Amino acid sequence: MRYAILSDIHGNIESLDRALERVAPEDRLLCLGDIVGYGPNPNECVELIRTRAEGAVLGNHDLAALENFGVEYFNDAARAAIAWTQSVLSDENRAWLNGLSYELRFPDFLMVHGAPVEYFEYILDKRTAASAFARTDAPLVFIGHTHIAEYWVQEPDGTIGHKHMQQGGELVLEEGKRYIVDVGSVGQPRDLNPAASFALYEPQKRRVEWVRYEYPIDAVQQKIHDAHLPEYLAMRLETGR
Ligand code: ZN
């Protein structure tokens, strides 16, 4: 049994399609939120996740598209993209997003957009990782939100370790340790590698794999241009930041 865990799709259907080519029909698809915002195909992305995923949690851009949550903290490009997303999002997709919860708990892992309890907090260093571990008893937490493929590990003595997965790779979960796994971003990677990212998790093998893959960035850039979304959102896709 294998889970495919996707996050921060951000209306990028070109990348979502390429991700799903790497997911087997029998894989159990999960989504960590931010399906919309920034990108030119929010409806198509919500519809694909609605039909294909067995679970999804709410991201801050999803909530911003629904009710302007947090837009005062967004940069100009993000705010413009949310206003555009609100103007095109269908009623059915809006209603589906509105029904998502902030967390999903499975017997052996937790899914949240940014961090346990403080759902939209950014885990950026060992201090915020330690505080995130302290807010849950889950041995394994899957997150997105930072758009950076990486993981945090808490040793039995409380020490925090960290590793970037900028080029993909795998992690074998060790008994007695706890992990926060950031699966990276499907739609807008920000770890200086423009290749998109998601994770495969095989519970029986206790194995997490980060898949980095190419997608047609130029096609998305053209759509961003055609929709009159900020050019900055097109440029950052090719630099991965
Ligand atoms: Zn995001």
CSV table of N, CA and C in Angstrom, one decimal, residues 5-124:
chain,number,residue,atom,x,y,z
A,5,ILE,N,1.4,11.9,-1.8
A,5,ILE,CA,1.0,13.1,-1.0
A,5,ILE,C,1.4,14.3,-1.7
A,6,LEU,N,0.5,15.1,-2.1
A,6,LEU,CA,0.7,16.3,-2.9
A,6,LEU,C,0.3,17.6,-2.2
A,7,SER,N,1.1,18.7,-2.4
A,7,SER,CA,0.8,19.9,-1.7
A,7,SER,C,1.0,21.1,-2.6
A,8,ASP,N,0.4,22.2,-2.3
A,8,ASP,CA,0.7,23.5,-2.9
A,8,ASP,C,0.7,23.4,-4.4
A,9,ILE,N,-0.4,23.0,-4.9
A,9,ILE,CA,-0.6,22.8,-6.4
A,9,ILE,C,-0.8,24.2,-7.0
A,10,HIS,N,-1.5,25.1,-6.3
A,10,HIS,CA,-1.6,26.5,-6.8
A,10,HIS,C,-2.0,26.7,-8.2
A,11,GLY,N,-3.1,26.0,-8.6
A,11,GLY,CA,-3.6,26.2,-9.9
A,11,GLY,C,-2.7,25.9,-11.1
A,12,ASN,N,-1.7,25.0,-10.9
A,12,ASN,CA,-0.8,24.6,-11.9
A,12,ASN,C,-1.2,23.2,-12.4
A,13,ILE,N,-2.1,23.2,-13.4
A,13,ILE,CA,-2.6,21.9,-13.9
A,13,ILE,C,-1.5,21.2,-14.7
A,14,GLU,N,-0.7,21.9,-15.4
A,14,GLU,CA,0.4,21.2,-16.1
A,14,GLU,C,1.2,20.3,-15.2
A,15,SER,N,1.6,20.9,-14.1
A,15,SER,CA,2.4,20.2,-13.1
A,15,SER,C,1.6,19.0,-12.4
A,16,LEU,N,0.3,19.4,-12.1
A,16,LEU,CA,-0.5,18.3,-11.5
A,16,LEU,C,-0.7,17.1,-12.4
A,17,ASP,N,-0.9,17.4,-13.7
A,17,ASP,CA,-1.1,16.3,-14.6
A,17,ASP,C,0.2,15.4,-14.6
A,18,ARG,N,1.4,16.1,-14.7
A,18,ARG,CA,2.6,15.3,-14.7
A,18,ARG,C,2.9,14.5,-13.4
A,19,ALA,N,2.4,15.1,-12.3
A,19,ALA,CA,2.6,14.4,-11.0
A,19,ALA,C,1.7,13.1,-11.1
A,20,LEU,N,0.5,13.2,-11.6
A,20,LEU,CA,-0.4,12.1,-11.5
A,20,LEU,C,0.0,11.0,-12.5
A,21,GLU,N,0.8,11.4,-13.5
A,21,GLU,CA,1.4,10.3,-14.4
A,21,GLU,C,2.3,9.4,-13.6
A,22,ARG,N,2.8,9.9,-12.5
A,22,ARG,CA,3.8,9.1,-11.7
A,22,ARG,C,3.1,8.4,-10.5
A,23,VAL,N,1.8,8.6,-10.4
A,23,VAL,CA,1.0,8.0,-9.4
A,23,VAL,C,0.2,6.8,-9.9
A,24,ALA,N,0.3,5.6,-9.3
A,24,ALA,CA,-0.4,4.5,-9.8
A,24,ALA,C,-1.9,4.5,-9.5
A,25,PRO,N,-2.8,3.9,-10.3
A,25,PRO,CA,-4.2,4.0,-10.0
A,25,PRO,C,-4.6,3.4,-8.6
A,26,GLU,N,-3.8,2.5,-8.1
A,26,GLU,CA,-4.1,1.9,-6.7
A,26,GLU,C,-3.5,2.7,-5.6
A,27,ASP,N,-2.6,3.7,-5.9
A,27,ASP,CA,-2.1,4.6,-4.9
A,27,ASP,C,-3.2,5.4,-4.2
A,28,ARG,N,-3.0,5.7,-3.0
A,28,ARG,CA,-4.0,6.5,-2.2
A,28,ARG,C,-3.6,7.9,-2.2
A,29,LEU,N,-4.3,8.8,-2.9
A,29,LEU,CA,-3.9,10.2,-3.1
A,29,LEU,C,-4.4,11.1,-2.0
A,30,LEU,N,-3.5,11.9,-1.4
A,30,LEU,CA,-3.8,12.8,-0.4
A,30,LEU,C,-3.3,14.2,-0.8
A,31,CYS,N,-3.9,15.3,-0.3
A,31,CYS,CA,-3.5,16.6,-0.7
A,31,CYS,C,-3.4,17.5,0.6
A,32,LEU,N,-2.3,18.2,0.7
A,32,LEU,CA,-2.1,19.0,1.9
A,32,LEU,C,-2.5,20.5,1.8
A,33,GLY,N,-3.3,20.8,0.7
A,33,GLY,CA,-3.8,22.2,0.7
A,33,GLY,C,-3.1,23.1,-0.3
A,34,ASP,N,-3.7,24.3,-0.4
A,34,ASP,CA,-3.2,25.3,-1.4
A,34,ASP,C,-3.4,24.7,-2.8
A,35,ILE,N,-4.6,24.3,-3.1
A,35,ILE,CA,-4.9,23.8,-4.4
A,35,ILE,C,-5.0,25.0,-5.4
A,36,VAL,N,-5.4,26.2,-4.9
A,36,VAL,CA,-5.6,27.4,-5.7
A,36,VAL,C,-4.7,28.5,-5.2
A,37,GLY,N,-4.7,29.6,-6.0
A,37,GLY,CA,-3.9,30.8,-5.7
A,37,GLY,C,-2.6,30.7,-6.6
A,38,TYR,N,-2.2,31.9,-7.0
A,38,TYR,CA,-1.0,32.0,-7.9
A,38,TYR,C,-1.3,31.6,-9.4
A,39,GLY,N,-1.7,30.4,-9.6
A,39,GLY,CA,-1.7,29.8,-10.9
A,39,GLY,C,-3.0,30.0,-11.7
A,40,PRO,N,-2.9,29.7,-13.0
A,40,PRO,CA,-4.0,30.0,-13.9
A,40,PRO,C,-5.1,29.0,-14.1
A,41,ASN,N,-5.0,27.8,-13.4
A,41,ASN,CA,-6.1,26.8,-13.6
A,41,ASN,C,-6.6,26.3,-12.2
A,42,PRO,N,-7.2,27.2,-11.4
A,42,PRO,CA,-7.7,26.7,-10.1
A,42,PRO,C,-8.8,25.7,-10.2
A,43,ASN,N,-9.8,26.0,-11.1
A,43,ASN,CA,-10.9,25.0,-11.2
A,43,ASN,C,-10.5,23.7,-11.6
A,44,GLU,N,-9.6,23.6,-12.6
A,44,GLU,CA,-9.2,22.3,-13.1
A,44,GLU,C,-8.5,21.5,-12.0
A,45,CYS,N,-7.7,22.2,-11.2
A,45,CYS,CA,-6.9,21.5,-10.2
A,45,CYS,C,-7.9,21.1,-9.1
A,46,VAL,N,-8.8,21.9,-8.7
A,46,VAL,CA,-9.8,21.5,-7.6
A,46,VAL,C,-10.6,20.3,-8.1
A,47,GLU,N,-11.0,20.3,-9.4
A,47,GLU,CA,-11.8,19.2,-9.9
A,47,GLU,C,-11.0,17.9,-9.9
A,48,LEU,N,-9.8,18.0,-10.3
A,48,LEU,CA,-8.9,16.7,-10.3
A,48,LEU,C,-8.8,16.2,-8.9
A,49,ILE,N,-8.4,17.1,-7.9
A,49,ILE,CA,-8.2,16.6,-6.5
A,49,ILE,C,-9.6,16.1,-5.9
A,50,ARG,N,-10.7,16.8,-6.2
A,50,ARG,CA,-12.0,16.4,-5.8
A,50,ARG,C,-12.3,15.0,-6.2
A,51,THR,N,-12.0,14.6,-7.4
A,51,THR,CA,-12.4,13.3,-7.9
A,51,THR,C,-11.4,12.2,-7.6
A,52,ARG,N,-10.1,12.6,-7.4
A,52,ARG,CA,-9.1,11.6,-7.3
A,52,ARG,C,-8.6,11.4,-5.9
A,53,ALA,N,-8.6,12.4,-5.1
A,53,ALA,CA,-8.0,12.3,-3.7
A,53,ALA,C,-8.9,11.7,-2.7
A,54,GLU,N,-8.4,10.9,-1.8
A,54,GLU,CA,-9.3,10.4,-0.8
A,54,GLU,C,-9.3,11.3,0.5
A,55,GLY,N,-8.4,12.3,0.5
A,55,GLY,CA,-8.4,13.2,1.6
A,55,GLY,C,-7.6,14.4,1.3
A,56,ALA,N,-8.1,15.6,1.8
A,56,ALA,CA,-7.4,16.8,1.6
A,56,ALA,C,-7.6,17.8,2.8
A,57,VAL,N,-6.7,18.6,3.1
A,57,VAL,CA,-6.8,19.6,4.1
A,57,VAL,C,-6.8,21.0,3.5
A,58,LEU,N,-7.3,22.0,4.2
A,58,LEU,CA,-7.4,23.4,3.7
A,58,LEU,C,-6.0,24.1,3.9
A,59,GLY,N,-5.6,24.8,2.8
A,59,GLY,CA,-4.5,25.7,2.9
A,59,GLY,C,-4.8,27.1,3.0
A,60,ASN,N,-3.9,28.0,3.3
A,60,ASN,CA,-4.2,29.4,3.6
A,60,ASN,C,-4.6,30.1,2.3
A,61,HIS,N,-4.1,29.7,1.1
A,61,HIS,CA,-4.6,30.3,-0.1
A,61,HIS,C,-6.0,29.8,-0.5
A,62,ASP,N,-6.3,28.6,-0.1
A,62,ASP,CA,-7.7,28.1,-0.3
A,62,ASP,C,-8.7,29.0,0.5
A,63,LEU,N,-8.3,29.2,1.8
A,63,LEU,CA,-9.1,30.0,2.7
A,63,LEU,C,-9.2,31.5,2.2
A,64,ALA,N,-8.1,32.0,1.7
A,64,ALA,CA,-8.1,33.3,1.2
A,64,ALA,C,-9.0,33.5,0.0
A,65,ALA,N,-9.0,32.4,-0.9
A,65,ALA,CA,-9.9,32.4,-2.0
A,65,ALA,C,-11.4,32.4,-1.6
A,66,LEU,N,-11.7,31.7,-0.5
A,66,LEU,CA,-13.0,31.6,0.1
A,66,LEU,C,-13.5,32.9,0.8
A,67,GLU,N,-12.6,33.4,1.6
A,67,GLU,CA,-13.1,34.5,2.5
A,67,GLU,C,-12.1,35.6,2.8
A,68,ASN,N,-11.1,35.8,1.8
A,68,ASN,CA,-10.1,36.8,2.0
A,68,ASN,C,-9.2,36.6,3.2
A,69,PHE,N,-9.2,35.4,3.8
A,69,PHE,CA,-8.4,35.2,5.0
A,69,PHE,C,-6.9,35.5,4.7
A,70,GLY,N,-6.3,36.4,5.5
A,70,GLY,CA,-4.9,36.7,5.5
A,70,GLY,C,-4.4,37.5,4.3
A,71,VAL,N,-5.3,38.0,3.4
A,71,VAL,CA,-4.7,38.7,2.2
A,71,VAL,C,-4.0,39.9,2.6
A,72,GLU,N,-4.2,40.5,3.8
A,72,GLU,CA,-3.5,41.7,4.1
A,72,GLU,C,-2.0,41.4,4.3
A,73,TYR,N,-1.7,40.1,4.5
A,73,TYR,CA,-0.3,39.7,4.7
A,73,TYR,C,0.4,39.3,3.4
A,74,PHE,N,-0.4,39.1,2.4
A,74,PHE,CA,0.1,38.6,1.1
A,74,PHE,C,0.9,39.7,0.4
A,75,ASN,N,1.9,39.3,-0.5
A,75,ASN,CA,2.5,40.3,-1.3
A,75,ASN,C,1.5,40.7,-2.4
A,76,ASP,N,1.9,41.7,-3.2
A,76,ASP,CA,1.0,42.2,-4.2
A,76,ASP,C,0.6,41.2,-5.2
A,77,ALA,N,1.5,40.4,-5.7
A,77,ALA,CA,1.3,39.4,-6.7
A,77,ALA,C,0.3,38.3,-6.2
A,78,ALA,N,0.5,37.9,-4.9
A,78,ALA,CA,-0.3,36.9,-4.3
A,78,ALA,C,-1.8,37.4,-4.2
A,79,ARG,N,-1.8,38.7,-3.8
A,79,ARG,CA,-3.2,39.3,-3.5
A,79,ARG,C,-3.9,39.4,-4.9
A,80,ALA,N,-3.2,39.9,-5.9
A,80,ALA,CA,-3.8,40.0,-7.2
A,80,ALA,C,-4.3,38.6,-7.7
A,81,ALA,N,-3.5,37.6,-7.5
A,81,ALA,CA,-3.9,36.3,-7.9
A,81,ALA,C,-5.1,35.7,-7.2
A,82,ILE,N,-5.2,36.1,-5.9
A,82,ILE,CA,-6.4,35.6,-5.1
A,82,ILE,C,-7.6,36.3,-5.6
A,83,ALA,N,-7.5,37.6,-5.9
A,83,ALA,CA,-8.7,38.3,-6.4
A,83,ALA,C,-9.2,37.7,-7.8
A,84,TRP,N,-8.2,37.4,-8.6
A,84,TRP,CA,-8.5,36.7,-9.9
A,84,TRP,C,-9.1,35.3,-9.7
A,85,THR,N,-8.5,34.6,-8.8
A,85,THR,CA,-9.0,33.2,-8.4
A,85,THR,C,-10.5,33.3,-8.0
A,86,GLN,N,-10.8,34.3,-7.1
A,86,GLN,CA,-12.2,34.5,-6.6
A,86,GLN,C,-13.1,34.7,-7.8
A,87,SER,N,-12.6,35.4,-8.8
A,87,SER,CA,-13.5,35.8,-9.9
A,87,SER,C,-13.8,34.6,-10.9
A,88,VAL,N,-12.9,33.6,-10.8
A,88,VAL,CA,-13.2,32.5,-11.7
A,88,VAL,C,-13.6,31.2,-11.1
A,89,LEU,N,-13.4,31.1,-9.7
A,89,LEU,CA,-13.7,29.8,-9.0
A,89,LEU,C,-15.2,29.5,-9.1
A,90,SER,N,-15.5,28.3,-9.5
A,90,SER,CA,-16.9,27.9,-9.7
A,90,SER,C,-17.6,27.7,-8.3
A,91,ASP,N,-18.9,27.8,-8.2
A,91,ASP,CA,-19.6,27.6,-7.0
A,91,ASP,C,-19.4,26.2,-6.4
A,92,GLU,N,-19.4,25.2,-7.3
A,92,GLU,CA,-19.2,23.8,-6.8
A,92,GLU,C,-17.8,23.7,-6.1
A,93,ASN,N,-16.8,24.2,-6.8
A,93,ASN,CA,-15.4,24.1,-6.3
A,93,ASN,C,-15.3,24.9,-5.0
A,94,ARG,N,-15.9,26.1,-5.0
A,94,ARG,CA,-15.9,26.9,-3.7
A,94,ARG,C,-16.5,26.1,-2.6
A,95,ALA,N,-17.7,25.5,-2.8
A,95,ALA,CA,-18.3,24.7,-1.8
A,95,ALA,C,-17.5,23.5,-1.3
A,96,TRP,N,-16.8,22.9,-2.3
A,96,TRP,CA,-16.0,21.7,-1.9
A,96,TRP,C,-14.8,22.2,-1.0
A,97,LEU,N,-14.2,23.3,-1.4
A,97,LEU,CA,-13.0,23.8,-0.6
A,97,LEU,C,-13.5,24.2,0.8
A,98,ASN,N,-14.7,24.8,0.8
A,98,ASN,CA,-15.3,25.2,2.1
A,98,ASN,C,-15.6,24.1,3.1
A,99,GLY,N,-15.7,22.9,2.5
A,99,GLY,CA,-16.0,21.7,3.4
A,99,GLY,C,-14.7,21.0,3.9
A,100,LEU,N,-13.5,21.5,3.5
A,100,LEU,CA,-12.3,20.8,3.9
A,100,LEU,C,-12.0,21.2,5.4
A,101,SER,N,-11.3,20.3,6.1
A,101,SER,CA,-10.9,20.5,7.4
A,101,SER,C,-9.5,20.9,7.5
A,102,TYR,N,-9.0,21.4,8.7
A,102,TYR,CA,-7.6,21.9,8.8
A,102,TYR,C,-6.7,20.7,9.0
A,103,GLU,N,-7.2,19.6,9.5
A,103,GLU,CA,-6.2,18.5,9.7
A,103,GLU,C,-7.0,17.2,9.4
A,104,LEU,N,-6.2,16.2,9.1
A,104,LEU,CA,-6.7,14.8,8.9
A,104,LEU,C,-5.7,13.9,9.7
A,105,ARG,N,-6.3,13.1,10.6
A,105,ARG,CA,-5.5,12.2,11.4
A,105,ARG,C,-5.7,10.8,11.0
A,106,PHE,N,-4.6,10.1,10.6
A,106,PHE,CA,-4.6,8.7,10.3
A,106,PHE,C,-4.0,8.0,11.5
A,107,PRO,N,-4.1,6.7,11.6
A,107,PRO,CA,-3.6,6.0,12.8
A,107,PRO,C,-2.1,6.3,13.0
A,108,ASP,N,-1.3,6.3,11.9
A,108,ASP,CA,0.1,6.5,12.1
A,108,ASP,C,0.7,7.8,11.6
A,109,PHE,N,-0.2,8.7,11.1
A,109,PHE,CA,0.3,10.0,10.7
A,109,PHE,C,-0.8,11.1,10.7
A,110,LEU,N,-0.3,12.4,10.7
A,110,LEU,CA,-1.2,13.6,10.7
A,110,LEU,C,-0.9,14.4,9.4
A,111,MET,N,-1.9,14.9,8.9
A,111,MET,CA,-1.8,15.8,7.7
A,111,MET,C,-2.3,17.2,8.1
A,112,VAL,N,-1.4,18.2,7.9
A,112,VAL,CA,-1.8,19.6,8.1
A,112,VAL,C,-1.1,20.4,7.0
A,113,HIS,N,-1.6,21.7,6.7
A,113,HIS,CA,-1.0,22.4,5.7
A,113,HIS,C,0.4,22.9,6.1
A,114,GLY,N,0.5,23.6,7.3
A,114,GLY,CA,1.8,24.2,7.7
A,114,GLY,C,2.4,23.6,8.9
A,115,ALA,N,1.6,23.3,10.0
A,115,ALA,CA,2.1,22.8,11.2
A,115,ALA,C,0.9,22.3,12.1
A,116,PRO,N,1.2,21.4,13.0
A,116,PRO,CA,0.1,21.0,13.9
A,116,PRO,C,-0.5,22.2,14.7
A,117,VAL,N,-1.8,22.2,14.9
A,117,VAL,CA,-2.5,23.2,15.7
A,117,VAL,C,-2.5,24.6,15.1
A,118,GLU,N,-1.3,25.1,15.0
A,118,GLU,CA,-1.1,26.4,14.3
A,118,GLU,C,-1.0,26.1,12.8
A,119,TYR,N,-2.1,26.0,12.2
A,119,TYR,CA,-2.1,25.3,10.8
A,119,TYR,C,-1.4,26.0,9.8
A,120,PHE,N,-1.3,27.3,9.9
A,120,PHE,CA,-0.6,28.1,8.8
A,120,PHE,C,0.7,28.7,9.3
A,121,GLU,N,1.3,28.1,10.3
A,121,GLU,CA,2.6,28.5,10.7
A,121,GLU,C,3.7,27.9,9.8
A,122,TYR,N,4.8,28.7,9.6
A,122,TYR,CA,5.9,28.2,8.8
A,122,TYR,C,6.9,27.5,9.6
A,123,ILE,N,7.2,26.3,9.3
A,123,ILE,CA,8.3,25.6,10.0
A,123,ILE,C,9.6,25.9,9.2
A,124,LEU,N,10.4,26.8,9.8
A,124,LEU,CA,11.6,27.3,9.0
A,124,LEU,C,12.9,27.0,9.7
